[in-house]
Amino acid sequence: MKMLRRTSAAGLVLIVALLAVGCGADGDGGGSASADGRLQIDTTVAPITSIVANIVGDRADVKGIVPEGTNSHTFEPQPSVAELLSEADVVYINGLVLEEPTKELADQNLKDGAELVELGILTIPEEEYLYDFSFPEEGGKPNPHLWTDPTLALKYAEIVKNDMSERDPDNAEYYADNYEQFSEVIDEFDAAMREAFATIPKRELLTYHDAYAYFAKTYDWEVIGAIQVSDFEDPTPGEIADLIDQVKEAGVPAIFGSEVFPSPVLEQIGREADVEYVDVLRDDDLPGEPGEEEHSWLGLMRFDFITMTEALGGDPSALEAFEIRNVAPDEALYPQ
Ligand SMILES: [Zn+2]
């Protein structure tokens, strides 16, 4: 259900915008929310906000909804987010059932002509969805972490580029140019990743939060286990005992926890299996502060991949030599 009361106001704003700047936007049925004709974009998790910012730069207003450092899988937006969503022209979400409460709120509050775009669903076909321990098939929620695989993150960027070029044709060239540059940076990053990963004796991952399933497939890693059960509770004592055996058998030097999910259980598994417990991986909490170069999707992934390579006895120097650079000014709003 949409909030029809907003339609006439938005229409009026569009007319004012056309008079003021004489822009040739066809309105796409809904028109633009801001007085200066800039498109209003909402996003959900911070890595998606950063990918969108790399494409749209300073040509549109980008606002993230999910605060960094919260559990994005159980996140429920405050009622005040309804207001933000009612002003959006487009909402980019991950999809794959990651942000259902936000999606629902958007469905109820989007103005006429505004759209919700599920990047993950447009990136891979359903038969490529992955299900596993934390995201079992019977739960109906596929593993949603496509963005930790740079080849798939690049597809997100491509979808945003194409979508924005249609909504805002005046800036299509700018978006295409940013996408070209972003794609070159990701190719370079991909090469640095492969070089660093080749030095790891055993590319085997045991994580707390199961964020690397697609990444593992693309970069020839094996996810030997994830500890977080699908309801985000701690595993049972029986499951813990199994995991300790599994870690011992695998013979990996380190297991990985996540900053967002402190896990005494993983610490216990590490201690009892006598392996290092590295608890700093992140899947959607960007390093640094907004405005800093490392506070970006690229900064996030570089940090994680260096951490994994080092802890598993590889040489991360190719990744350390890779310079993080975002291709467009990041003026997005990241709620903290
Ligand atoms: Zn996650």
Coordinates of C-alpha atoms and ligand atoms in Angstrom, one line a residue:
M1 CA 0.0 0.0 0.0
K2 CA 1.4 3.4 -0.9
M3 CA 0.9 6.7 0.8
L4 CA -1.2 8.5 -1.8
R5 CA -1.3 11.8 0.2
R6 CA 2.3 12.5 -0.9
T7 CA 1.6 12.4 -4.6
S8 CA 0.4 15.9 -5.2
A9 CA 3.1 17.5 -3.1
A10 CA 5.8 15.5 -5.0
G11 CA 4.2 16.5 -8.3
L12 CA 4.4 20.1 -7.3
V13 CA 8.0 19.8 -6.4
L14 CA 8.7 18.3 -9.8
I15 CA 7.1 21.3 -11.5
V16 CA 9.1 23.7 -9.4
A17 CA 12.3 21.8 -10.2
L18 CA 11.5 21.8 -14.0
L19 CA 11.0 25.6 -13.9
A20 CA 14.0 26.2 -11.7
V21 CA 16.6 24.2 -13.6
G22 CA 14.9 23.3 -16.8
C23 CA 16.0 19.7 -16.5
G24 CA 14.6 17.2 -19.0
A25 CA 13.7 14.5 -16.5
D26 CA 10.6 12.6 -17.7
G27 CA 9.6 12.0 -14.1
D28 CA 9.2 8.3 -14.5
G29 CA 5.7 8.7 -13.0
G30 CA 6.8 9.9 -9.6
G31 CA 9.1 12.8 -9.9
S32 CA 11.9 13.7 -7.6
A33 CA 11.6 14.5 -3.9
S34 CA 14.1 17.2 -3.3
A35 CA 13.6 20.8 -4.2
D36 CA 16.7 20.9 -6.3
G37 CA 15.7 17.9 -8.3
R38 CA 18.4 15.6 -6.8
L39 CA 17.2 12.0 -6.5
Q40 CA 16.8 10.7 -3.0
I41 CA 18.4 7.2 -2.5
D42 CA 18.0 5.0 0.5
T43 CA 20.2 2.0 1.1
T44 CA 20.4 -0.6 3.9
V45 CA 23.7 -2.0 5.1
A46 CA 26.9 0.1 5.0
P47 CA 28.8 -1.9 2.3
I48 CA 25.8 -1.4 -0.1
T49 CA 25.7 2.3 0.8
S50 CA 29.4 2.5 -0.1
I51 CA 29.0 0.7 -3.4
V52 CA 26.1 3.0 -4.3
A53 CA 28.1 6.0 -3.3
N54 CA 31.0 4.9 -5.6
I55 CA 28.6 5.1 -8.6
V56 CA 26.4 8.1 -7.8
G57 CA 29.0 10.3 -6.1
D58 CA 27.7 13.8 -5.5
R59 CA 24.9 13.6 -8.0
A60 CA 22.2 12.3 -5.6
D61 CA 21.5 12.1 -1.9
V62 CA 22.4 8.7 -0.4
K63 CA 21.1 7.7 3.0
G64 CA 21.9 4.4 4.8
I65 CA 19.2 2.9 7.1
V66 CA 21.0 0.1 9.0
P67 CA 23.4 1.6 11.6
E68 CA 26.9 0.2 11.5
G69 CA 27.7 -2.4 14.1
T70 CA 24.2 -3.7 14.5
N71 CA 23.1 -7.2 13.6
S72 CA 21.7 -6.5 10.1
H73 CA 20.1 -9.9 10.0
T74 CA 17.7 -9.1 12.8
F75 CA 17.5 -5.4 12.4
E76 CA 14.1 -3.8 12.7
P77 CA 13.9 -0.1 11.6
Q78 CA 12.6 2.5 14.0
P79 CA 9.1 3.9 12.9
S80 CA 10.9 7.1 12.1
V81 CA 12.5 5.4 9.1
A82 CA 9.1 5.4 7.5
E83 CA 9.4 9.2 6.9
L84 CA 12.8 8.7 5.2
L85 CA 11.4 6.0 3.0
S86 CA 8.4 8.1 2.0
E87 CA 10.8 10.7 0.6
A88 CA 13.0 8.2 -1.4
D89 CA 12.9 7.9 -5.2
V90 CA 14.7 4.5 -5.0
V91 CA 15.7 2.1 -2.2
Y92 CA 18.6 -0.2 -2.9
I93 CA 18.6 -3.2 -0.6
N94 CA 20.5 -6.5 -0.7
G95 CA 17.5 -8.7 -0.8
L96 CA 17.7 -12.5 -0.5
V97 CA 15.5 -12.1 2.6
L98 CA 18.1 -10.1 4.5
E99 CA 16.1 -7.0 5.2
E100 CA 12.5 -8.1 5.4
P101 CA 11.3 -5.6 8.1
T102 CA 12.9 -2.7 6.1
K103 CA 11.4 -4.0 2.9
E104 CA 8.0 -4.2 4.5
L105 CA 8.2 -0.6 5.8
A106 CA 9.3 0.5 2.3
D107 CA 6.4 -1.2 0.7
Q108 CA 4.0 0.6 3.0
N109 CA 5.6 4.0 2.7
L110 CA 7.1 4.5 -0.8
K111 CA 5.6 7.3 -2.7
D112 CA 4.1 6.8 -6.2
G113 CA 6.7 6.1 -8.8
A114 CA 9.4 5.2 -6.2
E115 CA 10.9 1.7 -6.3
L116 CA 12.7 -0.8 -4.2
V117 CA 15.5 -2.6 -6.0
E118 CA 16.9 -5.9 -4.6
L119 CA 20.5 -6.0 -5.8
G120 CA 21.2 -9.6 -4.7
I121 CA 18.2 -11.0 -6.5
L122 CA 19.2 -9.3 -9.7
T123 CA 22.8 -10.5 -9.3
I124 CA 22.4 -14.2 -9.3
P125 CA 19.6 -16.6 -10.3
E126 CA 17.8 -18.6 -7.7
E127 CA 19.6 -21.8 -8.5
E128 CA 22.9 -20.2 -7.4
Y129 CA 21.6 -19.2 -3.9
L130 CA 23.6 -21.0 -1.2
Y131 CA 22.2 -22.6 1.9
D132 CA 24.2 -23.9 4.8
F133 CA 24.4 -24.4 8.6
S134 CA 23.5 -20.8 9.4
F135 CA 21.2 -20.3 6.5
P136 CA 19.4 -23.7 6.1
E137 CA 17.2 -24.3 3.1
E138 CA 14.2 -25.2 5.2
G139 CA 14.4 -21.7 6.8
G140 CA 13.7 -20.1 3.4
K141 CA 16.5 -17.6 3.9
P142 CA 19.5 -18.1 1.5
N143 CA 22.9 -16.9 2.6
P144 CA 22.6 -13.2 1.7
H145 CA 26.3 -12.2 1.8
L146 CA 27.0 -11.6 -1.9
W147 CA 28.9 -8.4 -1.4
T148 CA 31.9 -10.1 0.3
D149 CA 32.7 -11.5 -3.1
P150 CA 34.2 -8.6 -5.1
T151 CA 33.0 -10.1 -8.5
L152 CA 29.4 -10.0 -7.2
A153 CA 29.9 -6.6 -5.6
L154 CA 30.9 -5.4 -9.0
K155 CA 27.5 -6.7 -10.4
Y156 CA 25.8 -4.7 -7.6
A157 CA 27.6 -1.6 -8.9
E158 CA 26.6 -2.4 -12.5
I159 CA 22.9 -2.7 -11.6
V160 CA 23.0 0.6 -9.7
K161 CA 24.8 2.2 -12.7
N162 CA 22.1 1.0 -15.2
D163 CA 19.2 1.8 -12.9
M164 CA 20.5 5.3 -12.0
S165 CA 21.2 6.0 -15.7
E166 CA 17.5 5.4 -16.4
R167 CA 16.2 7.4 -13.5
D168 CA 18.6 10.3 -14.0
P169 CA 19.7 10.3 -17.7
D170 CA 21.3 13.7 -17.4
N171 CA 24.0 12.1 -15.3
A172 CA 24.2 8.8 -17.2
E173 CA 27.7 9.5 -18.5
Y174 CA 29.0 10.3 -15.0
Y175 CA 27.6 7.1 -13.6
A176 CA 29.1 5.1 -16.5
D177 CA 32.4 6.7 -15.9
N178 CA 32.4 5.9 -12.2
Y179 CA 31.4 2.4 -12.9
E180 CA 34.3 2.0 -15.4
Q181 CA 36.8 3.3 -12.8
F182 CA 35.3 1.2 -10.0
S183 CA 35.5 -1.9 -12.2
E184 CA 39.2 -1.2 -12.9
V185 CA 39.9 -0.8 -9.1
I186 CA 38.1 -4.1 -8.4
D187 CA 40.0 -5.9 -11.1
E188 CA 43.2 -4.7 -9.5
F189 CA 41.9 -5.7 -6.0
D190 CA 40.9 -9.2 -7.4
A191 CA 44.5 -9.7 -8.7
A192 CA 46.0 -8.7 -5.3
M193 CA 43.6 -11.1 -3.5
R194 CA 44.6 -14.0 -5.8
E195 CA 48.3 -13.2 -5.3
A196 CA 48.0 -13.1 -1.5
F197 CA 45.6 -16.1 -1.3
A198 CA 48.1 -18.2 -3.3
T199 CA 50.5 -18.0 -0.4
I200 CA 48.1 -19.6 2.1
P201 CA 49.0 -23.2 2.8
K202 CA 45.3 -24.2 3.4
R203 CA 42.5 -21.9 2.4
E204 CA 40.0 -23.1 4.9
L205 CA 37.7 -20.9 6.9
L206 CA 35.9 -21.6 10.1
T207 CA 33.9 -18.5 11.0
Y208 CA 31.4 -17.5 13.6
H209 CA 29.2 -15.5 11.2
D210 CA 28.8 -17.2 7.9
A211 CA 29.5 -14.3 5.5
Y212 CA 31.9 -15.8 3.0
A213 CA 30.0 -18.6 1.2
Y214 CA 30.0 -17.0 -2.2
F215 CA 33.5 -15.5 -1.8
A216 CA 34.8 -19.0 -1.0
K217 CA 33.2 -20.4 -4.2
T218 CA 34.7 -17.8 -6.4
Y219 CA 38.2 -17.7 -4.8
D220 CA 38.6 -21.4 -4.2
W221 CA 38.4 -21.5 -0.4
E222 CA 36.6 -24.0 1.7
V223 CA 34.2 -22.9 4.4
I224 CA 34.7 -25.8 6.8
G225 CA 32.1 -24.5 9.2
A226 CA 30.1 -21.6 10.6
I227 CA 29.1 -21.6 14.2
Q228 CA 26.3 -19.2 14.3
V229 CA 23.0 -21.1 14.2
S230 CA 20.1 -19.8 12.1
D231 CA 18.3 -18.2 15.0
F232 CA 21.4 -16.3 16.0
E233 CA 21.5 -18.1 19.4
D234 CA 24.6 -19.9 20.6
P235 CA 25.1 -23.5 19.5
T236 CA 24.3 -26.4 21.9
P237 CA 27.0 -28.2 23.9
G238 CA 26.8 -31.1 21.5
E239 CA 27.3 -28.8 18.5
I240 CA 30.2 -27.2 20.3
A241 CA 31.9 -30.6 20.9
D242 CA 31.4 -31.4 17.2
L243 CA 32.9 -28.1 16.1
I244 CA 36.0 -28.7 18.4
D245 CA 36.6 -32.0 16.7
Q246 CA 36.1 -30.5 13.3
V247 CA 38.6 -27.7 14.0
K248 CA 41.2 -30.3 15.2
E249 CA 40.7 -32.5 12.2
A250 CA 40.9 -29.6 9.8
G251 CA 44.3 -28.6 11.1
V252 CA 43.8 -24.9 10.5
P253 CA 45.9 -22.5 12.5
A254 CA 43.1 -20.0 13.2
I255 CA 39.4 -19.6 13.4
F256 CA 37.5 -16.3 12.9
G257 CA 35.0 -14.4 14.9
S258 CA 33.2 -11.3 14.0
E259 CA 33.4 -7.9 15.6
V260 CA 29.6 -7.5 15.5
F261 CA 29.0 -10.8 17.3
P262 CA 31.3 -11.3 20.3
S263 CA 31.4 -15.0 20.9
P264 CA 32.7 -16.6 24.1
V265 CA 31.7 -20.0 22.5
L266 CA 34.2 -19.5 19.6
E267 CA 36.9 -18.5 22.1
Q268 CA 36.2 -21.7 24.0
I269 CA 36.4 -23.7 20.7
G270 CA 39.7 -22.0 19.8
R271 CA 41.1 -22.7 23.3
E272 CA 40.1 -26.4 23.3
A273 CA 41.1 -27.1 19.8
D274 CA 44.4 -25.2 20.4
V275 CA 44.1 -22.7 17.5
E276 CA 44.2 -18.9 17.4
Y277 CA 40.9 -17.2 17.7
V278 CA 40.8 -14.0 15.5
D279 CA 37.7 -12.0 16.5
V280 CA 37.9 -9.0 14.2
L281 CA 36.3 -10.0 10.9
R282 CA 33.5 -7.7 9.7
D283 CA 30.8 -8.2 7.1
D284 CA 29.0 -5.0 7.2
D285 CA 30.6 -2.7 9.7
L286 CA 33.1 -0.5 7.8
P287 CA 36.5 0.3 9.3
G288 CA 37.4 3.9 10.1
E289 CA 35.1 6.9 10.2
P290 CA 32.7 8.2 7.6
G291 CA 34.8 10.4 5.3
E292 CA 37.9 8.3 5.5
E293 CA 39.0 6.3 2.5
E294 CA 39.1 3.0 4.4
H295 CA 35.5 3.6 5.6
S296 CA 34.2 1.9 2.4
W297 CA 33.3 -1.4 1.0
L298 CA 36.8 -1.7 -0.4
G299 CA 38.4 -0.8 3.0
L300 CA 36.2 -3.5 4.6
M301 CA 37.1 -6.3 2.3
R302 CA 40.8 -5.4 2.2
F303 CA 40.8 -5.5 6.0
D304 CA 39.1 -8.9 6.1
F305 CA 41.3 -10.5 3.4
I306 CA 44.5 -9.3 5.0
T307 CA 43.3 -10.6 8.4
M308 CA 42.4 -14.0 6.9
T309 CA 45.7 -14.3 4.9
E310 CA 47.9 -13.4 7.9
A311 CA 46.1 -15.6 10.4
L312 CA 46.3 -18.6 8.1
G313 CA 50.0 -18.3 7.6
G314 CA 50.0 -16.6 4.2
D315 CA 51.7 -13.4 3.0
P316 CA 49.3 -10.5 2.7
S317 CA 51.8 -8.0 1.2
A318 CA 50.0 -7.9 -2.2
L319 CA 46.9 -6.8 -0.4
E320 CA 48.8 -4.4 1.8
A321 CA 50.3 -2.8 -1.3
F322 CA 46.8 -2.3 -2.8
E323 CA 45.7 1.2 -2.3
I324 CA 42.1 1.8 -1.3
R325 CA 40.5 4.4 -3.5
N326 CA 36.9 5.2 -4.0
V327 CA 36.2 6.6 -7.4
A328 CA 33.6 9.2 -6.5
P329 CA 33.2 11.5 -3.5
D330 CA 31.3 9.6 -0.8
E331 CA 28.8 12.0 0.6
A332 CA 26.4 9.3 1.8
L333 CA 25.0 9.4 5.3
Y334 CA 26.1 6.4 7.4
P335 CA 24.0 6.0 10.6
Q336 CA 26.4 5.0 13.4
Ligands
ZN1 ZN 26.0 -10.9 7.9

